[in-house]
Short mmCIF file of C-alpha atoms in Angstrom, two decimals:
data_model
loop_
_atom_site.label_atom_id
_atom_site.label_comp_id
_atom_site.label_asym_id
_atom_site.label_seq_id
_atom_site.Cartn_x
_atom_site.Cartn_y
_atom_site.Cartn_z
CA MET A 282 0.00 0.00 0.00
CA SER A 283 1.46 3.37 -0.93
CA THR A 284 1.71 6.45 1.26
CA THR A 285 -1.10 8.18 -0.60
CA ASP A 286 -3.37 5.22 0.05
CA PHE A 287 -2.72 5.50 3.79
CA ASP A 288 -3.85 9.14 3.65
CA ALA A 289 -7.38 7.88 3.06
CA VAL A 290 -7.30 5.34 5.91
CA ASP A 291 -9.08 5.92 9.22
CA TYR A 292 -6.92 3.61 11.30
CA PHE A 293 -9.61 3.07 13.90
CA ARG A 294 -11.92 1.50 11.32
CA ALA A 295 -9.25 -0.20 9.19
CA ALA A 296 -9.44 -3.80 10.41
CA PHE A 297 -7.57 -4.98 7.29
CA LEU A 298 -4.45 -3.27 8.67
CA TYR A 299 -4.44 -4.92 12.10
CA PRO A 300 -2.71 -8.19 11.08
CA ASN A 301 0.29 -6.11 9.99
CA PRO A 302 0.05 -2.48 11.11
CA TYR A 303 3.79 -1.83 10.79
CA PRO A 304 3.77 -0.24 7.30
CA TYR A 305 1.10 2.14 8.60
CA TYR A 306 3.28 2.97 11.62
CA GLU A 307 6.14 3.83 9.27
CA TYR A 308 3.76 6.07 7.34
CA LEU A 309 2.99 7.82 10.66
CA ARG A 310 6.67 8.07 11.48
CA LYS A 311 7.34 9.82 8.15
CA HIS A 312 5.23 12.69 9.48
CA GLY A 313 7.44 12.82 12.57
CA PRO A 314 7.57 11.03 15.94
CA VAL A 315 4.42 12.93 16.97
CA TRP A 316 1.68 13.61 14.43
CA ARG A 317 -2.00 14.47 14.59
CA GLU A 318 -3.79 12.13 12.17
CA PRO A 319 -6.46 13.95 10.18
CA HIS A 320 -9.43 11.57 10.46
CA ARG A 321 -10.17 11.84 14.18
CA GLY A 322 -7.61 14.36 15.33
CA VAL A 323 -5.79 11.77 17.45
CA VAL A 324 -2.16 12.63 18.19
CA MET A 325 -0.14 9.54 17.26
CA VAL A 326 3.13 9.10 19.17
CA THR A 327 5.48 6.68 17.39
CA GLY A 328 8.76 8.07 18.77
CA TYR A 329 10.46 6.36 21.69
CA PRO A 330 11.62 9.34 23.79
CA GLU A 331 8.38 11.20 23.03
CA ALA A 332 6.31 8.22 24.23
CA VAL A 333 8.42 7.92 27.38
CA SER A 334 7.87 11.59 28.18
CA VAL A 335 4.11 11.12 28.02
CA TYR A 336 4.14 7.85 30.02
CA ARG A 337 6.10 9.70 32.69
CA ASP A 338 3.79 12.68 32.96
CA THR A 339 0.78 11.64 35.02
CA GLU A 340 0.12 15.25 36.02
CA ARG A 341 -0.67 16.63 32.60
CA PHE A 342 -2.01 13.44 31.02
CA SER A 343 -4.97 11.43 32.28
CA ASN A 344 -5.43 7.69 31.75
CA CYS A 345 -9.23 8.00 31.83
CA ASN A 346 -9.39 7.16 28.09
CA ALA A 347 -6.55 4.59 28.13
CA VAL A 348 -8.81 1.97 26.54
CA ALA A 349 -11.67 4.00 25.08
CA GLY A 350 -9.33 6.26 23.08
CA PRO A 351 -11.08 8.11 20.27
CA PHE A 352 -14.34 6.33 21.12
CA ALA A 353 -14.54 7.94 24.57
CA ALA A 354 -18.09 9.27 24.77
CA TRP A 355 -17.89 12.64 26.53
CA PRO A 356 -21.38 14.09 27.10
CA VAL A 357 -19.97 17.62 27.05
CA PRO A 358 -17.25 19.19 24.91
CA LEU A 359 -13.67 19.21 26.24
CA GLU A 360 -13.05 22.95 26.21
CA GLY A 361 -10.83 25.44 28.01
CA ASP A 362 -7.33 25.32 29.41
CA ASP A 363 -7.99 22.65 32.03
CA VAL A 364 -10.42 19.78 31.41
CA SER A 365 -9.75 18.06 34.74
CA ASP A 366 -13.22 18.92 36.08
CA VAL A 367 -14.96 17.44 33.05
CA ILE A 368 -12.79 14.32 33.39
CA GLU A 369 -13.71 13.84 37.04
CA ARG A 370 -17.42 14.41 36.43
CA HIS A 371 -17.75 12.06 33.46
CA ARG A 372 -14.93 9.50 33.52
CA ASP A 373 -17.16 6.80 35.01
CA GLY A 374 -19.10 6.67 31.77
CA LEU A 375 -16.09 5.64 29.69
CA ALA A 376 -15.23 2.08 28.67
CA PHE A 377 -13.27 0.08 31.26
CA SER A 378 -13.61 2.95 33.74
CA ASP A 379 -13.63 0.45 36.62
CA GLN A 380 -10.27 -1.03 35.62
CA LEU A 381 -6.87 -0.03 36.98
CA PRO A 382 -5.28 1.10 33.67
CA THR A 383 -7.86 3.90 33.41
CA PHE A 384 -7.26 5.27 36.93
CA ASP A 385 -5.15 8.34 37.70
CA PRO A 386 -3.23 9.15 40.88
CA PRO A 387 -4.04 9.24 43.75
CA LYS A 388 -6.68 6.51 43.19
CA HIS A 389 -4.31 4.67 40.86
CA THR A 390 -1.50 4.79 43.41
CA ALA A 391 -3.71 3.19 46.06
CA HIS A 392 -5.08 0.43 43.84
CA ARG A 393 -1.72 -0.28 42.23
CA GLY A 394 -0.23 -0.51 45.72
CA LEU A 395 -2.87 -3.09 46.60
CA LEU A 396 -2.06 -5.08 43.46
CA ALA A 397 1.67 -4.94 44.27
CA ARG A 398 0.84 -6.59 47.59
CA LEU A 399 -0.78 -9.47 45.72
CA ILE A 400 2.09 -10.14 43.35
CA THR A 401 5.19 -9.81 45.48
CA PRO A 402 8.50 -11.33 44.36
CA LYS A 403 8.03 -14.03 47.02
CA ARG A 404 4.59 -14.95 45.71
CA LEU A 405 5.90 -14.97 42.14
CA LYS A 406 8.61 -17.46 43.02
CA GLU A 407 6.07 -19.81 44.61
CA ASN A 408 3.93 -19.35 41.53
CA GLU A 409 6.84 -20.32 39.28
CA GLU A 410 7.08 -23.74 40.94
CA PHE A 411 3.48 -24.25 39.90
CA MET A 412 4.30 -23.08 36.33
CA TRP A 413 6.79 -25.90 35.78
CA ARG A 414 4.27 -28.55 36.87
CA LEU A 415 1.46 -26.94 34.89
CA ALA A 416 3.52 -26.68 31.70
CA ASP A 417 4.18 -30.41 31.88
CA ARG A 418 0.55 -31.19 32.49
CA GLN A 419 -0.56 -29.16 29.49
CA ILE A 420 2.13 -30.76 27.33
CA ASP A 421 1.00 -34.24 28.48
CA GLU A 422 -2.40 -33.55 26.95
CA ILE A 423 -1.07 -32.83 23.46
CA LEU A 424 2.27 -34.60 23.22
CA ASP A 425 1.23 -37.95 21.71
CA ARG A 426 -0.71 -36.31 18.88
CA GLY A 427 2.39 -34.64 17.48
CA GLU A 428 0.34 -31.57 16.62
CA CYS A 429 -1.71 -28.95 18.40
CA ASP A 430 -3.34 -25.56 18.19
CA PHE A 431 -0.74 -23.94 20.39
CA VAL A 432 -2.96 -20.96 21.24
CA ALA A 433 -6.09 -22.85 22.33
CA GLU A 434 -4.47 -26.00 23.66
CA PHE A 435 -1.40 -24.67 25.42
CA ALA A 436 -1.15 -20.88 25.76
CA ASN A 437 -4.75 -20.23 26.80
CA PRO A 438 -5.11 -22.81 29.58
CA PHE A 439 -1.50 -22.28 30.72
CA THR A 440 -1.77 -18.53 31.20
CA SER A 441 -5.19 -18.60 32.81
CA LEU A 442 -4.27 -21.32 35.30
CA VAL A 443 -1.03 -19.54 36.20
CA VAL A 444 -3.04 -16.47 37.21
CA ALA A 445 -5.55 -18.70 39.02
CA ASP A 446 -2.68 -20.14 41.06
CA LEU A 447 -1.10 -16.74 41.67
CA LEU A 448 -4.36 -15.43 43.09
CA GLY A 449 -4.97 -18.59 45.10
CA VAL A 450 -8.06 -19.95 43.35
CA PRO A 451 -8.84 -23.11 45.37
CA GLU A 452 -7.66 -26.37 43.76
CA GLY A 453 -11.20 -27.71 43.61
CA ASP A 454 -12.39 -24.82 41.45
CA ARG A 455 -9.55 -24.78 38.97
CA GLU A 456 -11.04 -27.31 36.58
CA GLU A 457 -13.99 -24.99 36.21
CA PHE A 458 -11.68 -22.05 35.46
CA ARG A 459 -9.90 -24.22 32.94
CA GLN A 460 -13.13 -25.08 31.19
CA GLU A 461 -14.25 -21.46 31.29
CA PHE A 462 -11.14 -20.33 29.44
CA ARG A 463 -10.97 -23.31 27.19
CA SER A 464 -14.55 -23.13 26.03
CA ARG A 465 -13.98 -19.67 24.62
CA LYS A 466 -13.91 -20.31 20.93
CA ARG A 467 -11.52 -18.57 18.60
CA ARG A 468 -14.18 -16.23 17.37
CA ASP A 469 -15.48 -15.33 20.80
CA HIS A 470 -12.52 -13.16 21.68
CA HIS A 471 -13.47 -9.55 22.16
CA PRO A 472 -10.53 -8.02 23.92
CA ALA A 473 -10.16 -4.29 24.30
CA GLY A 474 -10.55 -2.52 20.97
CA GLY A 475 -11.78 -5.80 19.77
CA THR A 476 -14.80 -5.82 17.53
CA GLU A 477 -14.74 -5.67 13.78
CA GLU A 478 -15.15 -1.93 13.90
CA GLY A 479 -12.42 -1.38 16.43
CA MET A 480 -14.91 -0.45 19.15
CA VAL A 481 -14.45 -1.56 22.74
CA ALA A 482 -16.59 -3.77 24.90
CA HIS A 483 -17.50 -2.75 28.43
CA LYS A 484 -16.90 -4.81 31.59
CA PRO A 485 -15.94 -8.26 30.27
CA LEU A 486 -15.69 -11.53 32.11
CA GLU A 487 -18.60 -11.49 34.50
CA PHE A 488 -17.64 -15.01 35.54
CA LEU A 489 -14.41 -13.87 37.16
CA TYR A 490 -15.96 -10.89 38.86
CA GLU A 491 -18.71 -13.02 40.36
CA ARG A 492 -16.27 -15.68 41.51
CA PHE A 493 -13.83 -13.32 43.17
CA THR A 494 -16.64 -11.41 44.87
CA ARG A 495 -17.69 -14.69 46.48
CA TYR A 496 -14.14 -15.71 47.41
CA VAL A 497 -13.41 -12.37 49.06
CA GLU A 498 -16.69 -12.39 51.01
CA GLU A 499 -16.08 -15.97 52.19
CA ARG A 500 -12.46 -15.36 53.27
CA ARG A 501 -13.30 -12.15 55.08
CA ARG A 502 -16.03 -13.98 57.00
CA ASP A 503 -13.98 -17.11 57.54
CA PRO A 504 -10.20 -16.50 57.13
CA ARG A 505 -7.95 -19.50 56.37
CA GLU A 506 -4.24 -20.08 55.94
CA ASP A 507 -4.26 -19.62 52.19
CA VAL A 508 -3.32 -17.22 49.43
CA MET A 509 -6.93 -16.23 48.76
CA THR A 510 -7.24 -15.05 52.37
CA GLY A 511 -4.20 -12.88 51.76
CA LEU A 512 -5.94 -11.40 48.72
CA ALA A 513 -9.19 -10.88 50.64
CA THR A 514 -7.52 -9.12 53.55
CA ALA A 515 -4.86 -7.12 51.68
CA THR A 516 -5.09 -3.40 52.39
CA PHE A 517 -4.39 -0.23 50.49
CA PRO A 518 -0.98 1.35 51.22
CA ASP A 519 -2.70 3.69 53.73
CA GLY A 520 -3.93 0.66 55.71
CA SER A 521 -7.62 0.86 54.77
CA LEU A 522 -9.52 -2.23 53.65
CA PRO A 523 -10.83 -2.09 50.08
CA ALA A 524 -14.48 -2.78 49.30
CA VAL A 525 -15.21 -6.34 48.14
CA HIS A 526 -15.97 -5.24 44.60
CA GLU A 527 -12.66 -3.37 44.41
CA VAL A 528 -10.69 -6.53 45.19
CA ALA A 529 -12.82 -8.59 42.79
CA LEU A 530 -12.15 -6.08 40.04
CA ILE A 531 -8.41 -6.10 40.56
CA ALA A 532 -8.37 -9.90 40.46
CA ALA A 533 -10.54 -10.00 37.33
CA ASN A 534 -8.33 -7.32 35.77
CA LEU A 535 -5.25 -9.41 36.37
CA PHE A 536 -6.88 -12.23 34.41
CA THR A 537 -8.09 -10.14 31.51
CA ALA A 538 -4.98 -7.99 31.20
CA GLY A 539 -2.49 -10.76 31.84
CA GLN A 540 -4.10 -13.60 30.01
CA GLU A 541 -4.96 -12.20 26.60
CA THR A 542 -1.62 -10.43 26.16
CA THR A 543 0.55 -13.30 27.38
CA VAL A 544 -1.26 -15.73 25.09
CA ARG A 545 -0.32 -13.47 22.15
CA LEU A 546 3.28 -13.24 23.32
CA LEU A 547 3.56 -17.04 23.52
CA GLY A 548 1.93 -17.34 20.10
CA ALA A 549 4.45 -14.93 18.54
CA MET A 550 7.37 -16.73 20.21
CA PHE A 551 6.37 -20.16 18.94
CA GLN A 552 5.46 -18.85 15.53
CA ARG A 553 9.06 -17.67 15.26
CA ILE A 554 10.44 -20.89 16.72
CA GLY A 555 8.45 -22.79 14.08
CA GLU A 556 9.49 -20.49 11.25
CA ARG A 557 13.17 -20.36 12.18
CA PRO A 558 14.78 -23.80 12.72
CA ASP A 559 18.17 -22.06 13.10
CA LEU A 560 16.86 -19.95 15.98
CA GLN A 561 15.15 -22.99 17.50
CA GLU A 562 18.51 -24.75 17.44
CA VAL A 563 20.28 -21.82 19.12
CA LEU A 564 17.68 -21.73 21.88
CA ARG A 565 17.91 -25.50 22.42
CA ARG A 566 21.67 -25.29 22.71
CA GLU A 567 21.94 -22.03 24.64
CA ARG A 568 19.05 -21.95 27.06
CA GLU A 569 20.42 -18.88 28.79
CA ARG A 570 19.40 -16.89 25.71
CA ILE A 571 15.70 -17.59 26.23
CA PRO A 572 15.16 -14.37 28.27
CA SER A 573 16.65 -12.32 25.38
CA PHE A 574 14.40 -14.21 22.98
CA VAL A 575 11.40 -13.22 25.13
CA GLU A 576 12.45 -9.55 25.22
CA GLU A 577 13.14 -9.33 21.50
CA THR A 578 9.77 -10.91 20.73
CA LEU A 579 8.11 -8.37 23.04
CA ARG A 580 9.87 -5.59 21.15
CA LEU A 581 9.07 -6.79 17.63
CA GLU A 582 5.68 -8.41 18.20
CA THR A 583 4.38 -6.16 20.98
CA PRO A 584 1.03 -7.65 22.08
CA LEU A 585 -0.41 -4.43 23.50
CA GLN A 586 0.12 -2.22 20.47
CA SER A 587 -1.22 1.01 21.82
CA THR A 588 -2.79 2.89 24.70
CA PHE A 589 -4.35 6.32 25.05
CA ARG A 590 -3.99 9.44 27.17
CA LEU A 591 -5.99 12.65 27.42
CA SER A 592 -4.22 15.97 27.96
CA ARG A 593 -5.69 17.77 31.00
CA VAL A 594 -3.99 21.07 30.14
CA PRO A 595 -2.07 22.48 27.16
CA VAL A 596 0.95 20.21 26.56
CA THR A 597 4.04 19.88 24.42
CA ILE A 598 4.97 16.47 23.02
CA GLY A 599 8.29 16.39 21.24
CA ASP A 600 8.35 19.96 19.95
CA LEU A 601 4.66 20.23 19.20
CA PRO A 602 2.03 22.03 21.27
CA PHE A 603 -1.46 20.60 21.77
CA PRO A 604 -4.44 21.99 23.65
CA ALA A 605 -6.15 20.53 26.72
CA GLY A 606 -8.56 17.72 25.84
CA THR A 607 -6.36 16.20 23.13
CA THR A 608 -6.59 12.44 22.62
CA VAL A 609 -3.07 11.03 22.47
CA MET A 610 -2.35 7.53 21.17
CA LEU A 611 0.88 6.06 22.50
CA LEU A 612 2.11 3.33 20.17
CA PRO A 613 4.63 1.21 22.08
CA ALA A 614 4.64 -1.20 19.12
CA ALA A 615 5.88 1.64 16.89
CA ALA A 616 8.20 3.20 19.49
CA ASN A 617 9.78 -0.25 19.83
CA ARG A 618 10.87 0.13 16.20
CA ASP A 619 12.14 3.69 16.53
CA PRO A 620 15.51 3.55 14.72
CA ARG A 621 16.89 6.25 17.07
CA GLU A 622 16.55 3.79 19.95
CA PHE A 623 16.89 0.42 18.23
CA PRO A 624 19.27 0.35 15.23
CA HIS A 625 17.95 -1.76 12.33
CA PRO A 626 14.68 -1.92 14.22
CA ASP A 627 12.94 -4.50 12.01
CA GLU A 628 15.66 -7.09 12.51
CA PHE A 629 15.25 -9.79 15.14
CA ARG A 630 18.46 -9.77 17.19
CA LEU A 631 19.13 -11.71 20.36
CA ASP A 632 22.13 -9.58 21.28
CA ARG A 633 20.75 -6.05 21.52
CA PRO A 634 22.49 -4.29 24.42
CA ASN A 635 19.28 -2.42 25.24
CA GLY A 636 16.97 -5.33 24.41
CA ARG A 637 15.08 -4.99 27.69
CA GLN A 638 14.36 -1.27 27.22
CA HIS A 639 11.35 -1.79 24.94
CA LEU A 640 7.99 -0.32 25.87
CA ALA A 641 5.92 -3.50 25.50
CA PHE A 642 4.99 -3.25 29.19
CA GLY A 643 4.67 0.53 29.07
CA HIS A 644 6.70 2.82 31.29
CA ALA A 645 6.48 4.58 34.68
CA VAL A 646 3.64 4.13 37.17
CA HIS A 647 1.23 2.44 34.77
CA SER A 648 3.76 -0.06 33.49
CA CYS A 649 2.41 -3.60 33.47
CA ALA A 650 2.11 -5.03 36.97
CA GLY A 651 2.20 -8.52 35.49
CA ALA A 652 5.48 -8.01 33.59
CA PRO A 653 7.55 -10.29 35.87
CA LEU A 654 4.78 -12.87 35.66
CA ALA A 655 4.63 -12.75 31.86
CA ARG A 656 8.42 -13.00 31.60
CA ALA A 657 8.47 -16.06 33.85
CA GLU A 658 5.58 -17.72 32.01
CA ALA A 659 7.31 -17.20 28.66
CA ARG A 660 10.62 -18.55 29.96
CA VAL A 661 9.20 -21.60 31.74
CA ALA A 662 6.90 -22.53 28.84
CA THR A 663 9.76 -22.29 26.35
CA GLU A 664 12.08 -24.39 28.51
CA ARG A 665 9.58 -27.22 28.92
CA LEU A 666 8.30 -27.17 25.35
CA LEU A 667 11.85 -27.35 23.98
CA ASP A 668 12.65 -30.13 26.45
CA ARG A 669 9.73 -32.27 25.46
CA MET A 670 9.22 -31.52 21.77
CA ARG A 671 11.77 -31.95 19.03
CA ASP A 672 11.61 -30.29 15.65
CA ILE A 673 8.76 -27.84 16.23
CA ARG A 674 7.29 -26.85 12.86
CA ILE A 675 4.50 -24.70 11.46
CA SER A 676 1.70 -26.90 10.13
CA GLU A 677 1.63 -26.52 6.35
CA LYS A 678 -1.85 -28.00 6.29
CA ALA A 679 -3.17 -25.19 8.47
CA HIS A 680 -0.94 -22.26 7.52
CA GLY A 681 0.32 -23.07 4.03
CA PRO A 682 3.89 -23.70 2.84
CA ALA A 683 6.92 -21.62 3.83
CA GLY A 684 6.93 -18.39 1.85
CA ALA A 685 3.15 -18.44 1.45
CA ARG A 686 1.88 -18.73 5.01
CA ARG A 687 -1.58 -17.75 6.12
CA TYR A 688 -1.95 -16.47 9.66
CA GLU A 689 -5.06 -15.05 11.23
CA TYR A 690 -4.73 -12.24 13.73
CA LEU A 691 -7.14 -10.76 16.24
CA ARG A 692 -9.23 -8.07 14.63
CA THR A 693 -8.33 -5.29 17.03
CA TYR A 694 -5.93 -2.39 16.91
CA MET A 695 -4.99 -2.53 20.59
CA ILE A 696 -3.98 -6.16 20.92
CA ARG A 697 -2.12 -7.90 18.11
CA GLY A 698 -1.62 -11.62 18.01
CA LEU A 699 -2.46 -14.92 16.40
CA GLU A 700 -5.96 -16.34 16.59
CA TYR A 701 -4.49 -19.81 16.38
CA LEU A 702 -1.16 -21.44 15.68
CA GLN A 703 -1.14 -24.98 14.40
CA LEU A 704 2.18 -26.64 15.20
CA ASP A 705 3.63 -30.06 14.28
CA PHE A 706 6.34 -31.60 16.44
CA THR A 707 8.03 -34.84 17.41
CA PRO A 708 7.71 -36.01 21.02
CA ALA A 709 11.16 -36.02 22.60
CA MET B 1097 20.76 12.51 49.35
CA ARG B 1098 20.64 8.76 49.79
CA VAL B 1099 18.91 6.09 47.67
CA VAL B 1100 16.90 3.42 49.50
CA VAL B 1101 15.11 0.53 47.75
CA ASP B 1102 12.73 -2.11 49.09
CA LEU B 1103 13.83 -5.30 47.35
CA ASP B 1104 10.92 -7.30 48.80
CA ARG B 1105 8.57 -5.38 46.55
CA CYS B 1106 10.77 -4.74 43.49
CA GLY B 1107 9.30 -6.21 40.29
CA GLY B 1108 12.37 -5.61 38.14
CA HIS B 1109 10.41 -3.42 35.73
CA GLY B 1110 13.51 -1.43 34.85
CA VAL B 1111 11.86 1.99 34.83
CA CYS B 1112 14.51 3.37 37.22
CA GLN B 1113 17.34 2.19 35.00
CA ALA B 1114 15.78 3.94 32.02
CA GLU B 1115 15.35 7.15 34.01
CA ALA B 1116 18.64 7.19 35.92
CA PRO B 1117 21.08 4.69 34.41
CA ALA B 1118 24.00 5.99 36.47
CA VAL B 1119 22.15 5.28 39.72
CA PHE B 1120 20.17 2.08 39.05
CA ARG B 1121 20.76 -1.14 37.20
CA VAL B 1122 18.34 -4.03 36.79
CA VAL B 1123 19.96 -7.43 37.23
CA ASP B 1124 18.60 -10.91 36.69
CA ASP B 1125 18.35 -13.43 39.51
CA PRO B 1126 19.63 -16.91 38.77
CA GLY B 1127 15.95 -17.97 38.75
CA GLY B 1128 15.18 -15.39 36.11
CA TYR B 1129 13.48 -12.66 38.15
CA ALA B 1130 14.98 -9.25 37.76
CA HIS B 1131 15.50 -6.77 40.54
CA VAL B 1132 17.14 -3.41 41.01
CA GLU B 1133 20.71 -2.86 42.08
CA VAL B 1134 21.72 0.56 43.38
CA LEU B 1135 24.95 1.66 41.69
CA LEU B 1136 25.28 4.94 43.55
CA GLU B 1137 23.82 4.94 47.02
CA ARG B 1138 24.77 8.61 47.41
CA PRO B 1139 24.42 10.08 43.92
CA PRO B 1140 26.00 13.46 43.22
CA GLU B 1141 23.81 16.55 43.14
CA GLU B 1142 23.70 16.69 39.34
CA LEU B 1143 21.86 13.34 39.30
CA ARG B 1144 19.20 14.52 41.75
CA GLU B 1145 16.57 15.23 39.13
CA GLN B 1146 17.05 11.84 37.42
CA ALA B 1147 16.94 10.00 40.73
CA LYS B 1148 13.78 11.84 41.80
CA THR B 1149 12.14 10.97 38.44
CA ALA B 1150 13.03 7.32 38.98
CA GLU B 1151 11.48 7.48 42.46
CA ARG B 1152 8.31 9.04 41.10
CA CYS B 1153 8.02 6.68 38.10
CA CYS B 1154 8.70 3.38 39.88
CA PRO B 1155 5.54 1.32 39.31
CA ASN B 1156 5.89 -0.60 42.57
CA ARG B 1157 7.03 2.50 44.47
CA VAL B 1158 10.02 0.76 46.00
CA ILE B 1159 12.47 3.69 45.65
CA ALA B 1160 12.92 6.41 48.23
CA ILE B 1161 15.31 9.34 47.89
CA VAL B 1162 16.09 10.25 51.49
CA GLU B 1163 17.58 13.59 52.44
CA ASP B 1164 20.05 13.27 55.27
#
C-alpha cells in the first residue's frame, strides 16, 4: 500500500491493517515522531523518547481514556485550558472505567499498591514452581498427537491457570476455570478494541468478577491459611480495607490484562520458533538466551500495540504544542521500532544491548504489573516445550507452505496476536 | 541525598534504569526474576533530578530518595 493510500485510511476502522500495522506505523513516522492524524484528530506518538515523556507525565495526562481512546463518549465538549473537572465528572461513563489502567493518581496509586501486595517477588517465586508442573501437564495432553493448536491447547489454559494459582483460586475450582477459558472459541474473543469496527466492549468476564466477589466475602467472614485469604484481607498502602468489589475487580483485571496479552506473546514466540529452525537450534543449545528471545519478541511483536492518554492542560509532546482535551495515542509497538533507539529496528536480534528497554509493558507508574509474571511464564513454557518436543514446525496443512503462510490475527488495533497457531512436532 | 530501595517489593520493571542509568541497574536473579541494584547509594547533586524521576516513576514504588 502506498503512502497516498494511507492518507485515506481511518486507522480506527481499518481492520484490514491490524494483522500487519507496521507499514502504517512507518507512514505515521514519516510525518514525525508525533503527528496528529487527520481523520479523528488523534495525536499519534510513534517516537520512543516522546512516548516515554508522556508515560512519565501523570500530572498533565490522564489515563481516563486509556482503553476507550477516540471512542470515549464525553457528554460535554472538552473545552478550556484545564479539562480536569470534566474528566472527574464524566470518567465513570467511559469504557473500562472500573479497571486499573484507566485510573489516575491518587486513586491509581492506592489500587496499584494493593495489586503490588498481591504479586510480590516471594509470591511470584512460589507461583513459578506451579508453572513448571502446569507446563508439563498441558504438554501431556497434546504430546502424543504430534500436533496442536498452540494458542487454544497450550497458551490459553496455561496462562489462565497460572493467574488462578497466583491469586490462590482453590484447587477444587480450577477445573472450572480451565473449562471457562478453554470453552472460549476462537471467534469469541473480544478483547479491548476488539470488535470488527475497532470499538471496545464494556466490563468483560462477569464469571471472574462473580467468583472473586464470592471468594473475598467468604475469606473475610472465615479467614484460612491460604493465598486467597491474603488477597481478601490485603489493604491499600494507607492501611484501609478495600471494598469487596474493588478486590474482585483487581483480580478480574489481572486475568483479563495478563491472560490475553501473554497468550499473544507465547503465540508470537512459537510462531518464530516454528518459522526459524536455526533460531530454534540456538535456543535449544543455549538456554540462557531464552530471556533475550522473550524480550526481542516483546519488542518486535508487541502484544499491546497502543494505549491512550488525554491531555488535561495544554501540553508539548516532542516539539509540538497541543491543547487541553487532546486524545493522544501512544504506540509502544511503533516506538519499539524507533531507529533512534533500536538500530535496524525491524531485525530480530538476540544480542541487543538495550533489548530490555522496549515499551511493551509501558513505562512509569502504569507499566504492566504482570510483567515479571509474563516474563516467567514465557521462559518456563519455552524451557519445557523445547525439552519435550523436538523439531517444532508450522503446520503446512493449516498455515500453508513456507513463503506463502496464512496467519489469522485478532481483529483489534490494541492487541495484536495470532488467533491460532497450528504446530507439528516430534515427542522427545 | 541517599537512595533506598525495598527489594521485597521490586518487580524488576527497569523503569529506574531507564530514568537514571548511572544510579540504578536491573539485574537478573539466577531464577530469572529481575531486581534493582543501586549503583550509587549517594548520587551526586547533578543526578538529583534523574533520581527523583526514577522514584516518582517506579511502578511498585520501592524507591525512596532520602535527604540526610
